[in-house]
Amino acid sequence: MKIVVLSRNPNLYSTQRLMEAGKQRGHEMLVIDHSKCDLVIEKRKPVVLYKGHKLEHVDAVIPRIGASVTFYGTAVVRQFEMMKVFTAIESQALVRSRDKLRSLQILSRAGLGLPKTVFTNYSRNVKDIIKSVGGTPVVIKVLEGTQGLGVVLAETDNAAESVIEAFNGLKARVIVQEYIQESKGADVRAFVVDGVVVGAMKRQAKKGEFRSNLHRGGTAEIIELTEDEENAALKAARVMGLGVAGVDMLQSDHGPLILEVNSSPGLEGIEAATEKDIARSIIRYVERNV
Ligand SMILES: Nc1ncnc2c1ncn2[C@@H]1O[C@H](COP(=O)(O)OP(=O)(O)O)[C@@H](O)[C@H]1O
Ligand SMILES: [Mg+2]
């Protein structure tokens, strides 16, 4: 098969691992920078041009689209869908997963546990917003942030009010969420491929930090999920429509609470923590669908 990894940087760990795993299984692997693709749209002949050349006979794409290029990246994935090329992540699901509010609404409808969250249209009633999630401490998040950037813990009402007002003033949309204290700066990442959890890790924030993102200095170790956690992760990936997903959960005293579902989850942390060949699982998933 000819498999294209859509990635802006061929040197990234995840990209390299997918290339390696694909080649090991006998496939022709290609890294294409989606930001350098041109899309030709005419009657019944959708074409993707890469550096002026037509991309032909592609059997599948594996999108690794960064948050900063969601718009164009999804358009490229959609073009491949028009060409009837299998994609490991559907364009619709990709867009959906990039909007924290929309994601939470979908997860909520599915009956999944979530931290209590409020979203407002730059309301000036900041006190009421804080009250509606049970008072401080609260977590304030910029809607389209990632890697822990734009996620703030406000411990007092004063702090929460100033932060919300500051974001409002910058016209940055935020959600305000109850702070799940008992998770103690840790969260769980379940890596789901095609309806199966292929690896899970617990990430612990560094000292003095509540965000457990590895990009923020967190550390990871392998864990065994409880049945509740596994079911929640699988359901979350399913309702988001993602064949490949990194489901992040907090362990609360009333069960797992889903934080977010990532559509381009990194492979480095999870492969290191679990010592599993997750890239191979993704290639196998593609093979089963082409
Ligand atoms: N409501 C919360 N209660 C406790 N910790 C939280 C909460 N929300 C986020 N965190 C911590 O902050 C980290 C980043 O938040 P997240 O919503 O995943 O944003 P990002 O998309 O930037 O990773 C999480 O992995 C978790 O460790
Ligand atoms: Mg996260």
JSON list of N, CA and C and ligand atoms in Angstrom, two decimals, residues 100 146-148 187 189 203 213 248 259-260 262, ligand 2:
[
{"chain": "A", "resi": 100, "resn": "LYS", "atom": "N", "xyz": [-12.90, 22.64, 22.20]},
{"chain": "A", "resi": 100, "resn": "LYS", "atom": "CA", "xyz": [-13.12, 22.04, 23.52]},
{"chain": "A", "resi": 100, "resn": "LYS", "atom": "C", "xyz": [-14.59, 22.07, 23.93]},
{"chain": "A", "resi": 146, "resn": "THR", "atom": "N", "xyz": [-3.77, 24.18, 23.63]},
{"chain": "A", "resi": 146, "resn": "THR", "atom": "CA", "xyz": [-3.28, 22.81, 23.63]},
{"chain": "A", "resi": 146, "resn": "THR", "atom": "C", "xyz": [-1.94, 22.73, 24.34]},
{"chain": "A", "resi": 147, "resn": "GLN", "atom": "N", "xyz": [-1.55, 21.55, 24.73]},
{"chain": "A", "resi": 147, "resn": "GLN", "atom": "CA", "xyz": [-0.31, 21.29, 25.46]},
{"chain": "A", "resi": 147, "resn": "GLN", "atom": "C", "xyz": [-0.25, 22.06, 26.77]},
{"chain": "A", "resi": 148, "resn": "GLY", "atom": "N", "xyz": [-1.40, 22.31, 27.36]},
{"chain": "A", "resi": 148, "resn": "GLY", "atom": "CA", "xyz": [-1.44, 22.96, 28.66]},
{"chain": "A", "resi": 148, "resn": "GLY", "atom": "C", "xyz": [-1.36, 24.47, 28.60]},
{"chain": "A", "resi": 187, "resn": "ASP", "atom": "N", "xyz": [-3.21, 12.99, 35.46]},
{"chain": "A", "resi": 187, "resn": "ASP", "atom": "CA", "xyz": [-4.32, 12.56, 34.62]},
{"chain": "A", "resi": 187, "resn": "ASP", "atom": "C", "xyz": [-3.95, 11.27, 33.91]},
{"chain": "A", "resi": 189, "resn": "ARG", "atom": "N", "xyz": [-3.99, 9.11, 30.30]},
{"chain": "A", "resi": 189, "resn": "ARG", "atom": "CA", "xyz": [-4.14, 9.15, 28.85]},
{"chain": "A", "resi": 189, "resn": "ARG", "atom": "C", "xyz": [-4.35, 7.73, 28.36]},
{"chain": "A", "resi": 203, "resn": "ARG", "atom": "N", "xyz": [-0.05, 10.41, 33.87]},
{"chain": "A", "resi": 203, "resn": "ARG", "atom": "CA", "xyz": [0.91, 11.51, 33.81]},
{"chain": "A", "resi": 203, "resn": "ARG", "atom": "C", "xyz": [0.81, 12.33, 35.08]},
{"chain": "A", "resi": 213, "resn": "ASN", "atom": "N", "xyz": [0.59, 17.80, 31.54]},
{"chain": "A", "resi": 213, "resn": "ASN", "atom": "CA", "xyz": [1.11, 17.66, 30.16]},
{"chain": "A", "resi": 213, "resn": "ASN", "atom": "C", "xyz": [2.61, 17.39, 30.16]},
{"chain": "A", "resi": 248, "resn": "ASP", "atom": "N", "xyz": [-8.03, 11.84, 27.41]},
{"chain": "A", "resi": 248, "resn": "ASP", "atom": "CA", "xyz": [-7.49, 12.28, 28.70]},
{"chain": "A", "resi": 248, "resn": "ASP", "atom": "C", "xyz": [-8.58, 12.31, 29.75]},
{"chain": "A", "resi": 259, "resn": "LEU", "atom": "N", "xyz": [-11.46, 14.85, 30.15]},
{"chain": "A", "resi": 259, "resn": "LEU", "atom": "CA", "xyz": [-10.99, 16.22, 29.96]},
{"chain": "A", "resi": 259, "resn": "LEU", "atom": "C", "xyz": [-11.02, 16.61, 28.51]},
{"chain": "A", "resi": 260, "resn": "GLU", "atom": "N", "xyz": [-10.46, 15.75, 27.69]},
{"chain": "A", "resi": 260, "resn": "GLU", "atom": "CA", "xyz": [-10.45, 16.05, 26.26]},
{"chain": "A", "resi": 260, "resn": "GLU", "atom": "C", "xyz": [-10.09, 14.80, 25.47]},
{"chain": "A", "resi": 262, "resn": "ASN", "atom": "N", "xyz": [-7.95, 13.89, 22.11]},
{"chain": "A", "resi": 262, "resn": "ASN", "atom": "CA", "xyz": [-6.99, 14.41, 21.13]},
{"chain": "A", "resi": 262, "resn": "ASN", "atom": "C", "xyz": [-7.02, 13.60, 19.84]},
{"chain": "B", "resi": 2, "resn": "MG", "atom": "MG", "xyz": [-4.63, 17.89, 27.46]}
]
